[in-house]
Coordinates of C-alpha atoms and ligand atoms in Angstrom, one line a residue:
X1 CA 194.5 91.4 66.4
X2 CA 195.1 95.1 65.6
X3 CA 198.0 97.3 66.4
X4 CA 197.1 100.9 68.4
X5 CA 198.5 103.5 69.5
X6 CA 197.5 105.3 72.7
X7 CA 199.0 107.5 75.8
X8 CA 199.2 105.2 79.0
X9 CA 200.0 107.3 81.8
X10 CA 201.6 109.8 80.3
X11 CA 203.6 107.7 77.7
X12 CA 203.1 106.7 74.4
X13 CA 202.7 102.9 73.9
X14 CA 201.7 100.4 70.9
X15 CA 199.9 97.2 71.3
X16 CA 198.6 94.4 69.0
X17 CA 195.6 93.5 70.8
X18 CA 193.8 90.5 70.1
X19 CA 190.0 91.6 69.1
X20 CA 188.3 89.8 72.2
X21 CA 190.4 91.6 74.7
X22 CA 188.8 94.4 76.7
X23 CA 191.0 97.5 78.2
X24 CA 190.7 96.0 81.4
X25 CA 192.5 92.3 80.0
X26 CA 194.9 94.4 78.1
X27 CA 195.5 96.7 80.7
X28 CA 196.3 93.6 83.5
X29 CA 197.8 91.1 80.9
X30 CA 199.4 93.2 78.2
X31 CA 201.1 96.4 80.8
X32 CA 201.1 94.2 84.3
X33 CA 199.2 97.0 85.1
X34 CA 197.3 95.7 87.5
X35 CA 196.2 97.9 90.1
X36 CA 192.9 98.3 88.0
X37 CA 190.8 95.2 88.9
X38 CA 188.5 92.7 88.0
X39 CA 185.0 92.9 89.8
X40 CA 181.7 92.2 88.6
X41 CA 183.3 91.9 84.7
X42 CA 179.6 93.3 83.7
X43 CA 179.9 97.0 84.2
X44 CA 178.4 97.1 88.2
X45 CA 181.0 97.4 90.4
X46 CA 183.8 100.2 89.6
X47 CA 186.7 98.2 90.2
X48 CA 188.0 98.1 86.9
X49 CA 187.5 101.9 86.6
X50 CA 190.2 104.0 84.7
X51 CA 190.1 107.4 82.9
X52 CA 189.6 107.6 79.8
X53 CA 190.0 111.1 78.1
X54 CA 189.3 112.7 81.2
X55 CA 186.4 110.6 81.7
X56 CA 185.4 107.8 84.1
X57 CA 184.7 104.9 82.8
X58 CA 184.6 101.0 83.0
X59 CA 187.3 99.1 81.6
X60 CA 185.2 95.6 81.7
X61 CA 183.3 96.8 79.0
X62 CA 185.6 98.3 76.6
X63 CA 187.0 97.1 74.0
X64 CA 191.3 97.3 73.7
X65 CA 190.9 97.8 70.2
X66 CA 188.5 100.4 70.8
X67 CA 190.8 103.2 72.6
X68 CA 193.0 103.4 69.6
X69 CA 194.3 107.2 69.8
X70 CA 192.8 108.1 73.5
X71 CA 194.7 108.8 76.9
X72 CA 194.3 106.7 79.7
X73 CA 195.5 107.3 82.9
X74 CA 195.0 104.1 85.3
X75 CA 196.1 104.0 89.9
X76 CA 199.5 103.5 88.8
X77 CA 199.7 106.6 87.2
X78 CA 198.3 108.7 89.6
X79 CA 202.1 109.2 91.6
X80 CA 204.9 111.3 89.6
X81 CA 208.4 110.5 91.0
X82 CA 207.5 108.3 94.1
X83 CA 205.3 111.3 95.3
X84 CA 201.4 110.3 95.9
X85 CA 198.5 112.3 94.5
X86 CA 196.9 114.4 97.0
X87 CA 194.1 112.4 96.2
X88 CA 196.2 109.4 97.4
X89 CA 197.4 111.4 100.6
X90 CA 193.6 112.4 101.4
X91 CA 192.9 108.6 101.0
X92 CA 195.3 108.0 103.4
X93 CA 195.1 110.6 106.1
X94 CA 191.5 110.4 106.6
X95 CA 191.4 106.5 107.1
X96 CA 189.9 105.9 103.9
X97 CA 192.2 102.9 102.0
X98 CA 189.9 100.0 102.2
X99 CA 190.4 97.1 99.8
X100 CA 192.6 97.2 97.0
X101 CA 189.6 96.1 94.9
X102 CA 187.5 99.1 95.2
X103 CA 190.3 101.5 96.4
X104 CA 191.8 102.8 93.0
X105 CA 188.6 102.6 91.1
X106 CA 186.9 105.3 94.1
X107 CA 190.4 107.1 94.0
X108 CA 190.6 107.6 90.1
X109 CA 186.8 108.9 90.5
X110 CA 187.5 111.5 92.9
X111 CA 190.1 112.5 90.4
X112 CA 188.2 112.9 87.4
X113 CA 185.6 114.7 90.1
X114 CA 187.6 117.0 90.9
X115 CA 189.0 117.6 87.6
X116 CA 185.6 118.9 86.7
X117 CA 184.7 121.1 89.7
X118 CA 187.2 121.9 92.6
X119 CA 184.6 122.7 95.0
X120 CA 182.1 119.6 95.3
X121 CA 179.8 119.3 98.0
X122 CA 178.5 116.0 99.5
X123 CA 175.8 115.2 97.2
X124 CA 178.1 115.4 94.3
X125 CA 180.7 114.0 96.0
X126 CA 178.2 110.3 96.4
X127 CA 177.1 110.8 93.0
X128 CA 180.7 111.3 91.4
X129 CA 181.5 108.3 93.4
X130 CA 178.0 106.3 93.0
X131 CA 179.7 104.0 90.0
X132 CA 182.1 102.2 92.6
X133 CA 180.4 99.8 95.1
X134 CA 181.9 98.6 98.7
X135 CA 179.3 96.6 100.2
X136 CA 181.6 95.7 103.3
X137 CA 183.2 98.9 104.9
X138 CA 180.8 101.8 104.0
X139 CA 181.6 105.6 102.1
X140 CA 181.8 107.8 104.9
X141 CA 185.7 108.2 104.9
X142 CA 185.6 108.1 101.7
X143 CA 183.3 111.0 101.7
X144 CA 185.4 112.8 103.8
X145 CA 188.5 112.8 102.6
X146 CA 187.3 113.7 99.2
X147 CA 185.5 116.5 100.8
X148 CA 189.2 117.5 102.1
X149 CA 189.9 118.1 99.4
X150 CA 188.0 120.9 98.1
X151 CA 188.8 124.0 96.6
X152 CA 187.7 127.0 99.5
X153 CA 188.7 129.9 97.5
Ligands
LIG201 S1 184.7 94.8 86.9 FE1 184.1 96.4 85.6 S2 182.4 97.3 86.5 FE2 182.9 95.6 87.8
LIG202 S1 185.0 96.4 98.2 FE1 186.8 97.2 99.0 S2 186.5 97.4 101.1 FE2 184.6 96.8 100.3

């Protein structure tokens, strides 16, 4: 057990987290936080994706203890004041909500994406997005919605 310290969508927070728990335990069972989900548990899937100092990543195989001092931002903290992301909004407008297992994993992806270059075209729209798996409804929505999305200027 260890107490840290970290920003949690925007908010400071403190935790004693027991040493075996990863972000993704901590993050469901500690904050009820749990739009961010439990897939695969082994690092395949994407469905327990959140950002991590502006960084995808996998929340199975992190530690809690481990993101002492960092900023995560997890699905939940995506809206400000009821009002969806336009990430959210693309999601929704092009028909691309599928499950709410792979959903905010792909969603939080295509928002570090575009963090990191406003103007993606299709191939690095698939590779931003190749960490989060749907085997049942397919990527092309997806694919265009995020492509919606880009910057034209
Ligand atoms: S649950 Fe973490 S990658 Fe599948
Ligand atoms: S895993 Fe969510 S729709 Fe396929």
């Amino acid at each position: 057990m260890g107490k840290i310290n970290f920003i949690l969508n925007g908010k400071s927070v403190e935790f004693n987290c027991p040493d075996n728990w990863t972000l993704l335990r901590m993050l469901r069972d500690g904050f009820r936080l749990t739009g961010t989900k439990r897939g695969c548990g082994k690092g395949e899937c994407g469905a327990c994706s959140v950002i991590l100092d502006n960084k995808i990543v996998n929340s199975c195989l992190i530690l809690g203890n481990q993101i002492d001092g960092t900023e995560i931002t997890t699905i939940e903290g995506l809206s400000s004041n009821g009002e969806l992301d336009r990430i959210q909004q693309a999601y929704i407008d092009y028909g691309a909500i599928q499950c709410g297992f792979c959903t905010p994993g792909m969603v939080l992806a295509t928002k570090v994406l575009l963090m990191k270059n406003k103007s993606p075209n299709l191939e690095e729209v698939r590779e931003a997005l190749s960490g989060n798996l749907c085997r049942c409804t397919g990527y092309r929505k997806i694919f265009e919605a995020v492509l919606s999305l880009k910057d034209e200027k």
